[in-house]
Structures are given as C-alpha cells and as structure tokens.
Amino acid sequence: MKAQSLDELTVEKIMRHPKWIGIAPNHVFWSPDSKTVNFYWNPEGALSDSLYSVTIHNPVPHKATLHERRNLPSRYGRYNKAYTKMAYEKNGDIFLYDVPTGKISQITNTVSQEFGPYFSADEKKIIFTIGHDAFSWEITSGKLTQFTHFEIGSKPSVPMSEQEKWLKNNQLAHFQVLKERNTKHALKKKNKEAEHLKKPKLIYLDDKIVEMVQVSPDEKFVLYELSKNTNPKKTVVPNYVTASGFTEDIASRTKVGEAQASSELNIYDIAKDTVYTVRVDDIPGITDQPAFAKDYSSKRNIPTLRPINYSLISWSDDGLHCVVVIRSLDFKDCWIMLLDPASQKLTLLDRQHDDAWVGGPTTRGFGEISPMGWLSDNKRIWFTSEETGYSHLYTIDVTTKKKQALTQGKYEVQQVKTAKSKKYFYLITNEVHPGEKHLYRLPAEGGKAERLTTMQGATEAEISPDEKTIAFRYSYSNKPWELFIMENRPGAKVKQITNSLTDEFKSYPWRDPEIITFKARDNADVYGRIYKPAQPNGAAVVFVHGAGYLQNAHRWWSNYYKEYMFHNLLADKGYTVLDIDYRASAGYGREWRTGIYRHMGGKDLTDHVDAAKVLVDEYGIDPKRIGIYGGSYGGFITLMAMFTTPDVFAAGAALRPVTDWAHYNHSYTGCILNMPYQDSLAYAKSSPIYYAEGLKGALLICHGMVDTNVHFQDVVRLSQRLIELGKENWELAVYPMEDHGFVEPSSWTDEYKRILKLFEENLKPLKSP
C-alpha cells in the first residue's frame, strides 16, 4: 500500500493524534553498569509508549519484555562513593542494586510507601523514610532501626489540680505503707525502662505538617521541617460530562494571596534525645520589607521576621557539613546557609536577592534555587545564580567562604549535572546563540569548558555512569526529537539510534523559520521566528507563546508543534506568521525575565505591538489586516491586545486565557504581581477584565470547561462583562471534556478550524464590488 502524502495541509490533517507524525523517544536514562541506554518510544503507534533499550555495542532498539521492565532499577537511585552499589525506590519499596553483578536485593516489601533511600556515611546502612518517619537498614545483618516517631496531634496531658496534689502528698506523709508502695512502684518502672532498648523519641506535631525528614549521614541528628496547616480554601471545578451521569466536582488549586505557611527547621539530637528549633533571627535581610509593601502594614516600624520555608537540605558525603537553602515566601530572597546541627547555628554562604523575584532557568518553579550539590572535597558546594544578570555556575568553600565564578558572559547556564566522579560539570548553555542549546564539559576546578555537541539546534543529554558515553536527544526547527549516542569527547562520531518520523510527515517540506531580531521601543533586542509565504496575501498573524517564562523563537522542535504546523498552513495560504520571545520569555537573562514585574500586559504587550510595526515596515503587511492568537499566557496577551490596542490587531483568538490575575495561582502570580491585597494596582493594570470596553475587532475565545489551571470561571466572568458592555463582535467556544492542555484530536480540530475561520473572515482583503 502506497504511503499517504501531505499534498495540502488542512486543520483536520495536522490536528490528528501525534502518532501520525511519529512519536519521539523520551525519558532517556542509563543502566547503572553503563552498558545500556533505556528510553520510552512508540514507533508502532500504540496507545501508549513502551520501554526500549539499546546497548552501546549494538545500537539497535530493543523493546523490553515484562520481565526486563520489572527488574529494571530506577533511574533516580543514589550510589555509594565507589559507584558499586545503588539504593533506589520502586513502586513504594526500597531496593539495593549491585553494579558489578547486576544482583538486586529487595529491602522492603510492604503496603506502606517507602522513599528517599541513601547510604550512611560509613556505607554500612541505607537510610530511608516510611511515611514521615526515618529508618535505617543494616546491609550485612538486615537490622531495621527507627529514628523518629512523629505523632499527629498534641501530647495528652491530665494535669492534677492543686487540691489533688495536696491530697496525694498528705496521704504519702501519713501512711507508711502507701509511701513504701509508691517508692517500690517508681523503682520498678525505672528498672523496666532500663531493661528495654531505647525507642525513638515520640514527637507530637500539634497542628503542624512535617516534611523533608533527613537523618545525618553520621546518624547523630535528624533534621525536619515543620509548617502550620493553614487549611487554604481551594476552588472547585465542576465536571459536567461524566460516566456516572451526575455533575462531579474536581478539587483544584487555591487563588493567589491565600495564606502561605511559614516553616521552621527542627533538629532532633539523638544522643541527647532532645529537639531544637533553628533560629533564623540573624539571617541577613530576614526583617527587610519589600519596597512595594512598606506602606501597607500598620506595623511597618516594628521589625518582624519575614515568612520563609526550607527548599533544600544537603549533606556532604562525609557527613561533616550540612547546607540548607531558605527562601522567603515573598519570592524576593534565597539564602544558602551552612548549618551546624550541634549548635543549631546558621552561617550565610550566599544570598540571592531580587527586588522582583528570584528565579532563572535552573530554578524549580519561582524563587527556589536548584540545582545545588557538593564537590569531591566535601568542602565546596556548587550552585547557580543570576548575580551578573545571567544564570551562571559558582562554587563556594563552606569553611573559608571563598566564592568562585566558573562561567561568565551574556548567556545562560540552563542545566547543570556533575559527573559521578565529581571531576567535571556537564552544562547545557545557550552560549552559541539564544536559540540553541549545547552540551559542555567543564573541569570542577574551573577553566575552559569543552563543547561536546555541535549540531545546530538543541540537545538534551544523559552521561553514562562511567562517563565514557553520551546519550542525547536532538532536534532542529523542522526536525522532531531523535535519540543519538556518541563518545564523551569533543569531535566524536555521532550515531543516530531512532528514526521516528512517518513517511506522511516527511512528505511535506516543513519550513525552517528564519530567526530575526528587531528593536523594541525601549531599544531592547527582541528575537522572533518568521514564516514567509511563497505568495504573500498582505495579511499577517502574530502568535503568542504561553507560560510567560518560556522560549519559542529558537532552532529546535517546539513544544508548540501543533501551532508550528498550523503556521505552515497559514503561510501556504499567503499569511506571514511571526512569533516572538517577548519580555519575560526564557533564555535572555534576568532583566528580560523580570521585565513584567508589577505589570503584565506592559512591555510584553508592547513588544507584540512593535512586532506588528516591523511586519508593516519591513514585510509589506497591511496594518489593517494583522491578527493575533495564543493560549494561556498567550491568550491573556491576546485579550490585552484586543482590548488596549484595538487599532493594531483586527482579529484575535484567546485560548484558555487568564482574564483576571487575582483568580490565578499563588506560586506563579504572587512573585510577579505580589499579593492582591498588598499591590492591588498591579492587578488592576494587568488584568484584561478591566479593559474589556476597548474591544473593537473580532474576538474568539476558546476554553476547556474542566481546566484546573486557568479555571473556566475566568472566561465566564469575562463573558458577563462583555454582555453588560453590549459587545457583539465576540464568540465563545467551550470544550466540556478538556483541561488546560487539550488532548482530544476532535477538540484541537474544532478549535483551530474556528481560529482559521476567524482569520480568513477578518484578515483577507475586501473583494471589489
């Protein structure tokens, strides 16, 4: 049978299930013995991906059997110092893997959830957690020891009244038999306690939640974080189309500004059987109030501790040093502190402060620094910081406090991994070009980094445990991700492992969009990708990527691959398409990242207005025939564009848009706009619902009804506002079974047919009578 070809792009064709393209390999990881690369793949177009593997000597993908999958160690295990053993958790149980022999020993087999295994400092035990309590398992004897016993609630107490105390003392004073029996009972209880083995201290949690329980490698201390349960009010998302036939409620997130629980770090000194709370009074800046909030609090002249939490506890391999990472709940500070468990003293190693919010490409979420780790001397830690305006790699000696910058320049260190030997760092950076990602190897002592990958595009790499081989995914603008293997040295020959694309996908000449730059009104350089039609029709569409902090004007296969294909379709129809990395996009450093602080819909919107001007001035576009569209944050920008710059964009499609930031989540919105009750002006400036009266052009809004990210409530409230304003040039398409990210091909098809219709009806030139 002849393979199907794409003679002409249609919405129905490109919005099918992605298997028509070919499913790319993903979740790549090495076996502990460095002989096998494992990955998930779906070359046969099945309902779900399967586990595949290749050996470095026979790079032909092999589909794993059920037996092989069951016996495969977890990719997230912790090794001993010699990398001959690995402890890991799988399906809630703890295992020990012997690397030389491949032998697997199961340590636990319970219905409880065990997790977080690591080796003690002497490597004779494996320490792990069951529930919230810490345990150790002795490798040779199999002895199990419990370190903590946390109990929810308060310590029961039955205090004696003064009358009861007087009666007891009076009885013992006047009756010798009672006195002797009481003394005998007390002695018997003491002897009984002495005969029994020491049990872990019973620690009552009261109304607090315990997290991050860690035993020190020398087993002398247990560290744990406590935070108060604030019982935040969560939103409910109704689900209308259900198997039961009844409307069912989906518990969702809180809204920005909901009370956040500050936490404390406690230390259980095992030998002293005593719990201590770490004091934070002396942390630099712990009483500073952000500039925007100085006039908010009536107690602004009274120094108070800022709410904080602990995002990381990390011990050196020898167990002699402990570092904790603390962040302020207002997102503006992150402290790396050396902790002495014996004295509970904290010493500052590094402070990252940002008047906007601490973040960057190597952070997990907003305000939380990661990664961070120890070097082989057990005295130096490494971490990333935007201290210079760009994310770079640093080390600091915890004993001398000497800090060293290992990278520098106007580019970002975006991912950091240490070699198993800790002699090298492996970095992913965009040093070559903001739209490319390459792998480098950097000596741990500093020096010049060696570039290991050279193919133009992007690389996602996994180094083998023995550091001899690199497995990596690679893609280009018009070439989806594939798996490759190479030796770990510059200039090594690259072997392609997978070929995932279907003949149908390859039959179409997918465009390699040109990366351009233009000057914004404040003279900043804005990067964009432009799709040029062979026969321009004088109309243009501007695409707005989602997430805010994300990059799309690059040279690798986009997360927005459906939109990429749609842009090819638009270009085939004569539209010029431009998508830009507007202010707050990823990849361009701290100043660009925080360009929207206290005003979303400010510089990020004017960048798009400036892009429209570039289309008119340099690409011959009719200024009356420019459309705009995007999803999530892109939907928000589309609304702001249609409401506040209505003469620039004739039509817009806002997909799953935020309409009022006061109704979005805390971790994302709180760092950019602060709290609604503290900085209401920032929310008023940034929320489209306040500007709806400005709508002139044609507006399409599309939203999933079971969206647990940007709630359907957002678009319902905006709809009521548009109705009350008497606006007629808008329509709302709802998708009853879709969450924030659509999954059903039928939904994608319906949505993009509507978008295409919007542009065709409003951006095409008027026909002469």
PDB file of N, CA, C and O in Angstrom, residues 31-92:
ATOM      1  N   SER A  31      21.563   2.474  32.232  1.00  0.00           N
ATOM      2  CA  SER A  31      21.645   1.410  33.242  1.00  0.00           C
ATOM      3  C   SER A  31      22.842   1.702  34.139  1.00  0.00           C
ATOM      4  O   SER A  31      23.803   2.354  33.716  1.00  0.00           O
ATOM      5  N   PRO A  32      22.832   1.248  35.394  1.00  0.00           N
ATOM      6  CA  PRO A  32      23.938   1.543  36.304  1.00  0.00           C
ATOM      7  C   PRO A  32      25.297   1.035  35.823  1.00  0.00           C
ATOM      8  O   PRO A  32      26.331   1.588  36.197  1.00  0.00           O
ATOM      9  N   ASP A  33      25.304  -0.025  34.972  1.00  0.00           N
ATOM     10  CA  ASP A  33      26.592  -0.561  34.507  1.00  0.00           C
ATOM     11  C   ASP A  33      27.097   0.133  33.253  1.00  0.00           C
ATOM     12  O   ASP A  33      28.119  -0.263  32.680  1.00  0.00           O
ATOM     13  N   SER A  34      26.388   1.173  32.786  1.00  0.00           N
ATOM     14  CA  SER A  34      26.801   1.987  31.628  1.00  0.00           C
ATOM     15  C   SER A  34      26.796   1.231  30.301  1.00  0.00           C
ATOM     16  O   SER A  34      27.363   1.702  29.319  1.00  0.00           O
ATOM     17  N   LYS A  35      26.138   0.084  30.252  1.00  0.00           N
ATOM     18  CA  LYS A  35      26.132  -0.699  29.016  1.00  0.00           C
ATOM     19  C   LYS A  35      24.877  -0.477  28.174  1.00  0.00           C
ATOM     20  O   LYS A  35      24.883  -0.759  26.975  1.00  0.00           O
ATOM     21  N   THR A  36      23.818   0.013  28.813  1.00  0.00           N
ATOM     22  CA  THR A  36      22.530   0.077  28.129  1.00  0.00           C
ATOM     23  C   THR A  36      21.884   1.446  28.309  1.00  0.00           C
ATOM     24  O   THR A  36      21.921   2.021  29.399  1.00  0.00           O
ATOM     25  N   VAL A  37      21.308   1.940  27.214  1.00  0.00           N
ATOM     26  CA  VAL A  37      20.509   3.166  27.259  1.00  0.00           C
ATOM     27  C   VAL A  37      19.037   2.776  27.183  1.00  0.00           C
ATOM     28  O   VAL A  37      18.630   2.040  26.274  1.00  0.00           O
ATOM     29  N   ASN A  38      18.267   3.220  28.134  1.00  0.00           N
ATOM     30  CA  ASN A  38      16.832   2.939  28.162  1.00  0.00           C
ATOM     31  C   ASN A  38      16.057   4.199  27.791  1.00  0.00           C
ATOM     32  O   ASN A  38      16.463   5.314  28.125  1.00  0.00           O
ATOM     33  N   PHE A  39      14.933   4.020  27.148  1.00  0.00           N
ATOM     34  CA  PHE A  39      14.101   5.163  26.785  1.00  0.00           C
ATOM     35  C   PHE A  39      12.706   4.673  26.454  1.00  0.00           C
ATOM     36  O   PHE A  39      12.486   3.476  26.200  1.00  0.00           O
ATOM     37  N   TYR A  40      11.765   5.598  26.476  1.00  0.00           N
ATOM     38  CA  TYR A  40      10.386   5.278  26.117  1.00  0.00           C
ATOM     39  C   TYR A  40      10.128   5.749  24.692  1.00  0.00           C
ATOM     40  O   TYR A  40      10.537   6.844  24.291  1.00  0.00           O
ATOM     41  N   TRP A  41       9.410   4.912  23.935  1.00  0.00           N
ATOM     42  CA  TRP A  41       9.266   5.157  22.499  1.00  0.00           C
ATOM     43  C   TRP A  41       7.989   4.481  22.032  1.00  0.00           C
ATOM     44  O   TRP A  41       7.454   3.589  22.692  1.00  0.00           O
ATOM     45  N   ASN A  42       7.520   4.906  20.875  1.00  0.00           N
ATOM     46  CA  ASN A  42       6.275   4.335  20.356  1.00  0.00           C
ATOM     47  C   ASN A  42       6.314   4.304  18.834  1.00  0.00           C
ATOM     48  O   ASN A  42       5.498   4.958  18.163  1.00  0.00           O
ATOM     49  N   PRO A  43       7.239   3.560  18.247  1.00  0.00           N
ATOM     50  CA  PRO A  43       7.345   3.539  16.781  1.00  0.00           C
ATOM     51  C   PRO A  43       6.176   2.843  16.096  1.00  0.00           C
ATOM     52  O   PRO A  43       5.911   3.080  14.921  1.00  0.00           O
ATOM     53  N   GLU A  44       5.469   1.992  16.829  1.00  0.00           N
ATOM     54  CA  GLU A  44       4.365   1.253  16.223  1.00  0.00           C
ATOM     55  C   GLU A  44       3.032   1.988  16.322  1.00  0.00           C
ATOM     56  O   GLU A  44       2.001   1.502  15.833  1.00  0.00           O
ATOM     57  N   GLY A  45       3.027   3.183  16.967  1.00  0.00           N
ATOM     58  CA  GLY A  45       1.797   3.949  17.076  1.00  0.00           C
ATOM     59  C   GLY A  45       0.773   3.311  17.985  1.00  0.00           C
ATOM     60  O   GLY A  45      -0.429   3.377  17.724  1.00  0.00           O
ATOM     61  N   ALA A  46       1.228   2.692  19.082  1.00  0.00           N
ATOM     62  CA  ALA A  46       0.317   2.045  20.029  1.00  0.00           C
ATOM     63  C   ALA A  46      -0.382   3.093  20.897  1.00  0.00           C
ATOM     64  O   ALA A  46      -0.142   4.295  20.774  1.00  0.00           O
ATOM     65  N   LEU A  47      -1.234   2.634  21.802  1.00  0.00           N
ATOM     66  CA  LEU A  47      -1.969   3.550  22.658  1.00  0.00           C
ATOM     67  C   LEU A  47      -1.055   4.263  23.644  1.00  0.00           C
ATOM     68  O   LEU A  47      -1.347   5.370  24.079  1.00  0.00           O
ATOM     69  N   SER A  48       0.045   3.621  24.027  1.00  0.00           N
ATOM     70  CA  SER A  48       0.969   4.243  24.969  1.00  0.00           C
ATOM     71  C   SER A  48       2.397   3.862  24.608  1.00  0.00           C
ATOM     72  O   SER A  48       2.646   2.890  23.883  1.00  0.00           O
ATOM     73  N   ASP A  49       3.359   4.653  25.135  1.00  0.00           N
ATOM     74  CA  ASP A  49       4.766   4.394  24.865  1.00  0.00           C
ATOM     75  C   ASP A  49       5.224   3.131  25.583  1.00  0.00           C
ATOM     76  O   ASP A  49       4.684   2.755  26.625  1.00  0.00           O
ATOM     77  N   SER A  50       6.247   2.501  25.027  1.00  0.00           N
ATOM     78  CA  SER A  50       6.843   1.299  25.622  1.00  0.00           C
ATOM     79  C   SER A  50       8.304   1.557  25.947  1.00  0.00           C
ATOM     80  O   SER A  50       8.937   2.454  25.379  1.00  0.00           O
ATOM     81  N   LEU A  51       8.839   0.750  26.859  1.00  0.00           N
ATOM     82  CA  LEU A  51      10.247   0.856  27.213  1.00  0.00           C
ATOM     83  C   LEU A  51      11.101   0.152  26.161  1.00  0.00           C
ATOM     84  O   LEU A  51      10.851  -1.005  25.815  1.00  0.00           O
ATOM     85  N   TYR A  52      12.101   0.880  25.658  1.00  0.00           N
ATOM     86  CA  TYR A  52      13.067   0.327  24.707  1.00  0.00           C
ATOM     87  C   TYR A  52      14.467   0.485  25.284  1.00  0.00           C
ATOM     88  O   TYR A  52      14.695   1.287  26.203  1.00  0.00           O
ATOM     89  N   SER A  53      15.391  -0.273  24.728  1.00  0.00           N
ATOM     90  CA  SER A  53      16.781  -0.146  25.158  1.00  0.00           C
ATOM     91  C   SER A  53      17.718  -0.471  23.999  1.00  0.00           C
ATOM     92  O   SER A  53      17.336  -1.164  23.049  1.00  0.00           O
ATOM     93  N   VAL A  54      18.926   0.071  24.089  1.00  0.00           N
ATOM     94  CA  VAL A  54      19.992  -0.265  23.146  1.00  0.00           C
ATOM     95  C   VAL A  54      21.276  -0.415  23.944  1.00  0.00           C
ATOM     96  O   VAL A  54      21.449   0.209  24.992  1.00  0.00           O
ATOM     97  N   THR A  55      22.159  -1.250  23.468  1.00  0.00           N
ATOM     98  CA  THR A  55      23.487  -1.350  24.070  1.00  0.00           C
ATOM     99  C   THR A  55      24.446  -0.513  23.243  1.00  0.00           C
ATOM    100  O   THR A  55      24.226  -0.280  22.052  1.00  0.00           O
ATOM    101  N   ILE A  56      25.523  -0.070  23.842  1.00  0.00           N
ATOM    102  CA  ILE A  56      26.462   0.801  23.135  1.00  0.00           C
ATOM    103  C   ILE A  56      27.195   0.051  22.026  1.00  0.00           C
ATOM    104  O   ILE A  56      27.706   0.664  21.095  1.00  0.00           O
ATOM    105  N   HIS A  57      27.221  -1.286  22.117  1.00  0.00           N
ATOM    106  CA  HIS A  57      27.899  -2.062  21.086  1.00  0.00           C
ATOM    107  C   HIS A  57      26.944  -2.540  19.992  1.00  0.00           C
ATOM    108  O   HIS A  57      27.385  -2.942  18.919  1.00  0.00           O
ATOM    109  N   ASN A  58      25.646  -2.497  20.279  1.00  0.00           N
ATOM    110  CA  ASN A  58      24.661  -2.914  19.290  1.00  0.00           C
ATOM    111  C   ASN A  58      23.489  -1.932  19.341  1.00  0.00           C
ATOM    112  O   ASN A  58      22.445  -2.209  19.924  1.00  0.00           O
ATOM    113  N   PRO A  59      23.683  -0.758  18.719  1.00  0.00           N
ATOM    114  CA  PRO A  59      22.684   0.318  18.842  1.00  0.00           C
ATOM    115  C   PRO A  59      21.427   0.105  17.997  1.00  0.00           C
ATOM    116  O   PRO A  59      21.052   0.935  17.188  1.00  0.00           O
ATOM    117  N   VAL A  60      20.797  -1.046  18.183  1.00  0.00           N
ATOM    118  CA  VAL A  60      19.521  -1.335  17.527  1.00  0.00           C
ATOM    119  C   VAL A  60      18.462  -1.400  18.615  1.00  0.00           C
ATOM    120  O   VAL A  60      18.574  -2.219  19.535  1.00  0.00           O
ATOM    121  N   PRO A  61      17.449  -0.552  18.559  1.00  0.00           N
ATOM    122  CA  PRO A  61      16.453  -0.521  19.640  1.00  0.00           C
ATOM    123  C   PRO A  61      15.780  -1.871  19.857  1.00  0.00           C
ATOM    124  O   PRO A  61      15.381  -2.556  18.916  1.00  0.00           O
ATOM    125  N   HIS A  62      15.660  -2.228  21.132  1.00  0.00           N
ATOM    126  CA  HIS A  62      15.056  -3.495  21.546  1.00  0.00           C
ATOM    127  C   HIS A  62      13.915  -3.185  22.506  1.00  0.00           C
ATOM    128  O   HIS A  62      14.091  -2.466  23.499  1.00  0.00           O
ATOM    129  N   LYS A  63      12.728  -3.696  22.234  1.00  0.00           N
ATOM    130  CA  LYS A  63      11.581  -3.474  23.104  1.00  0.00           C
ATOM    131  C   LYS A  63      11.683  -4.384  24.315  1.00  0.00           C
ATOM    132  O   LYS A  63      11.823  -5.600  24.192  1.00  0.00           O
ATOM    133  N   ALA A  64      11.622  -3.785  25.506  1.00  0.00           N
ATOM    134  CA  ALA A  64      11.810  -4.548  26.740  1.00  0.00           C
ATOM    135  C   ALA A  64      10.632  -5.478  26.995  1.00  0.00           C
ATOM    136  O   ALA A  64       9.477  -5.141  26.726  1.00  0.00           O
ATOM    137  N   THR A  65      10.943  -6.635  27.525  1.00  0.00           N
ATOM    138  CA  THR A  65       9.903  -7.585  27.928  1.00  0.00           C
ATOM    139  C   THR A  65       9.357  -7.186  29.296  1.00  0.00           C
ATOM    140  O   THR A  65       9.928  -6.334  29.998  1.00  0.00           O
ATOM    141  N   LEU A  66       8.264  -7.813  29.696  1.00  0.00           N
ATOM    142  CA  LEU A  66       7.680  -7.542  31.007  1.00  0.00           C
ATOM    143  C   LEU A  66       8.678  -7.865  32.106  1.00  0.00           C
ATOM    144  O   LEU A  66       8.799  -7.125  33.091  1.00  0.00           O
ATOM    145  N   HIS A  67       9.415  -8.974  31.956  1.00  0.00           N
ATOM    146  CA  HIS A  67      10.424  -9.358  32.946  1.00  0.00           C
ATOM    147  C   HIS A  67      11.520  -8.302  33.038  1.00  0.00           C
ATOM    148  O   HIS A  67      11.958  -7.942  34.149  1.00  0.00           O
ATOM    149  N   GLU A  68      11.955  -7.775  31.904  1.00  0.00           N
ATOM    150  CA  GLU A  68      13.012  -6.756  31.905  1.00  0.00           C
ATOM    151  C   GLU A  68      12.524  -5.464  32.559  1.00  0.00           C
ATOM    152  O   GLU A  68      13.269  -4.820  33.294  1.00  0.00           O
ATOM    153  N   ARG A  69      11.273  -5.096  32.312  1.00  0.00           N
ATOM    154  CA  ARG A  69      10.741  -3.872  32.913  1.00  0.00           C
ATOM    155  C   ARG A  69      10.636  -4.012  34.427  1.00  0.00           C
ATOM    156  O   ARG A  69      10.935  -3.086  35.177  1.00  0.00           O
ATOM    157  N   ARG A  70      10.203  -5.193  34.878  1.00  0.00           N
ATOM    158  CA  ARG A  70      10.053  -5.392  36.319  1.00  0.00           C
ATOM    159  C   ARG A  70      11.383  -5.340  37.052  1.00  0.00           C
ATOM    160  O   ARG A  70      11.459  -4.906  38.201  1.00  0.00           O
ATOM    161  N   ASN A  71      12.442  -5.779  36.403  1.00  0.00           N
ATOM    162  CA  ASN A  71      13.750  -5.867  37.048  1.00  0.00           C
ATOM    163  C   ASN A  71      14.657  -4.684  36.742  1.00  0.00           C
ATOM    164  O   ASN A  71      15.824  -4.690  37.150  1.00  0.00           O
ATOM    165  N   LEU A  72      14.126  -3.687  36.068  1.00  0.00           N
ATOM    166  CA  LEU A  72      14.940  -2.525  35.735  1.00  0.00           C
ATOM    167  C   LEU A  72      15.059  -1.602  36.949  1.00  0.00           C
ATOM    168  O   LEU A  72      14.046  -1.174  37.508  1.00  0.00           O
ATOM    169  N   PRO A  73      16.278  -1.286  37.392  1.00  0.00           N
ATOM    170  CA  PRO A  73      16.430  -0.360  38.520  1.00  0.00           C
ATOM    171  C   PRO A  73      15.904   1.027  38.165  1.00  0.00           C
ATOM    172  O   PRO A  73      15.871   1.419  36.998  1.00  0.00           O
ATOM    173  N   SER A  74      15.517   1.761  39.175  1.00  0.00           N
ATOM    174  CA  SER A  74      15.048   3.126  38.964  1.00  0.00           C
ATOM    175  C   SER A  74      16.184   4.015  38.473  1.00  0.00           C
ATOM    176  O   SER A  74      17.348   3.827  38.844  1.00  0.00           O
ATOM    177  N   ARG A  75      15.832   4.997  37.664  1.00  0.00           N
ATOM    178  CA  ARG A  75      16.834   5.948  37.176  1.00  0.00           C
ATOM    179  C   ARG A  75      17.206   6.974  38.236  1.00  0.00           C
ATOM    180  O   ARG A  75      18.142   7.757  38.054  1.00  0.00           O
ATOM    181  N   TYR A  76      16.500   7.008  39.358  1.00  0.00           N
ATOM    182  CA  TYR A  76      16.708   8.041  40.369  1.00  0.00           C
ATOM    183  C   TYR A  76      17.389   7.503  41.622  1.00  0.00           C
ATOM    184  O   TYR A  76      17.190   8.020  42.715  1.00  0.00           O
ATOM    185  N   GLY A  77      18.187   6.456  41.503  1.00  0.00           N
ATOM    186  CA  GLY A  77      18.841   5.876  42.672  1.00  0.00           C
ATOM    187  C   GLY A  77      20.004   6.713  43.173  1.00  0.00           C
ATOM    188  O   GLY A  77      20.478   7.641  42.516  1.00  0.00           O
ATOM    189  N   ARG A  78      20.480   6.370  44.378  1.00  0.00           N
ATOM    190  CA  ARG A  78      21.639   7.024  44.992  1.00  0.00           C
ATOM    191  C   ARG A  78      22.754   5.994  45.120  1.00  0.00           C
ATOM    192  O   ARG A  78      22.550   4.891  45.638  1.00  0.00           O
ATOM    193  N   TYR A  79      23.958   6.347  44.655  1.00  0.00           N
ATOM    194  CA  TYR A  79      25.103   5.443  44.650  1.00  0.00           C
ATOM    195  C   TYR A  79      25.922   5.601  45.928  1.00  0.00           C
ATOM    196  O   TYR A  79      25.889   6.645  46.603  1.00  0.00           O
ATOM    197  N   ASN A  80      26.725   4.554  46.210  1.00  0.00           N
ATOM    198  CA  ASN A  80      27.755   4.698  47.226  1.00  0.00           C
ATOM    199  C   ASN A  80      28.952   5.423  46.605  1.00  0.00           C
ATOM    200  O   ASN A  80      28.954   5.747  45.416  1.00  0.00           O
ATOM    201  N   LYS A  81      29.973   5.692  47.405  1.00  0.00           N
ATOM    202  CA  LYS A  81      31.101   6.508  46.919  1.00  0.00           C
ATOM    203  C   LYS A  81      31.838   5.854  45.759  1.00  0.00           C
ATOM    204  O   LYS A  81      32.336   6.527  44.855  1.00  0.00           O
ATOM    205  N   ALA A  82      31.933   4.536  45.761  1.00  0.00           N
ATOM    206  CA  ALA A  82      32.666   3.827  44.712  1.00  0.00           C
ATOM    207  C   ALA A  82      31.796   3.520  43.496  1.00  0.00           C
ATOM    208  O   ALA A  82      32.282   2.987  42.503  1.00  0.00           O
ATOM    209  N   TYR A  83      30.496   3.851  43.571  1.00  0.00           N
ATOM    210  CA  TYR A  83      29.544   3.579  42.487  1.00  0.00           C
ATOM    211  C   TYR A  83      29.462   2.089  42.143  1.00  0.00           C
ATOM    212  O   TYR A  83      29.281   1.701  41.009  1.00  0.00           O
ATOM    213  N   THR A  84      29.603   1.275  43.187  1.00  0.00           N
ATOM    214  CA  THR A  84      29.442  -0.166  43.007  1.00  0.00           C
ATOM    215  C   THR A  84      28.080  -0.652  43.487  1.00  0.00           C
ATOM    216  O   THR A  84      27.671  -1.766  43.176  1.00  0.00           O
ATOM    217  N   LYS A  85      27.385   0.205  44.246  1.00  0.00           N
ATOM    218  CA  LYS A  85      26.056  -0.151  44.734  1.00  0.00           C
ATOM    219  C   LYS A  85      25.134   1.051  44.568  1.00  0.00           C
ATOM    220  O   LYS A  85      25.571   2.204  44.654  1.00  0.00           O
ATOM    221  N   MET A  86      23.858   0.744  44.355  1.00  0.00           N
ATOM    222  CA  MET A  86      22.870   1.809  44.215  1.00  0.00           C
ATOM    223  C   MET A  86      21.624   1.441  45.010  1.00  0.00           C
ATOM    224  O   MET A  86      21.119   0.324  44.888  1.00  0.00           O
ATOM    225  N   ALA A  87      21.159   2.382  45.821  1.00  0.00           N
ATOM    226  CA  ALA A  87      19.896   2.208  46.552  1.00  0.00           C
ATOM    227  C   ALA A  87      18.825   3.001  45.821  1.00  0.00           C
ATOM    228  O   ALA A  87      19.063   4.127  45.394  1.00  0.00           O
ATOM    229  N   TYR A  88      17.647   2.401  45.679  1.00  0.00           N
ATOM    230  CA  TYR A  88      16.594   3.101  44.956  1.00  0.00           C
ATOM    231  C   TYR A  88      15.219   2.643  45.437  1.00  0.00           C
ATOM    232  O   TYR A  88      15.073   1.602  46.075  1.00  0.00           O
ATOM    233  N   GLU A  89      14.239   3.476  45.124  1.00  0.00           N
ATOM    234  CA  GLU A  89      12.842   3.159  45.425  1.00  0.00           C
ATOM    235  C   GLU A  89      12.108   2.833  44.138  1.00  0.00           C
ATOM    236  O   GLU A  89      12.319   3.469  43.106  1.00  0.00           O
ATOM    237  N   LYS A  90      11.272   1.804  44.195  1.00  0.00           N
ATOM    238  CA  LYS A  90      10.464   1.443  43.035  1.00  0.00           C
ATOM    239  C   LYS A  90       9.137   0.877  43.531  1.00  0.00           C
ATOM    240  O   LYS A  90       9.120  -0.027  44.375  1.00  0.00           O
ATOM    241  N   ASN A  91       8.065   1.478  43.047  1.00  0.00           N
ATOM    242  CA  ASN A  91       6.714   1.060  43.431  1.00  0.00           C
ATOM    243  C   ASN A  91       6.510   1.069  44.942  1.00  0.00           C
ATOM    244  O   ASN A  91       5.830   0.207  45.501  1.00  0.00           O
ATOM    245  N   GLY A  92       7.153   2.036  45.618  1.00  0.00           N
ATOM    246  CA  GLY A  92       6.943   2.195  47.052  1.00  0.00           C
ATOM    247  C   GLY A  92       7.795   1.306  47.932  1.00  0.00           C
ATOM    248  O   GLY A  92       7.648   1.321  49.153  1.00  0.00           O
TER     249      GLY A  92
END
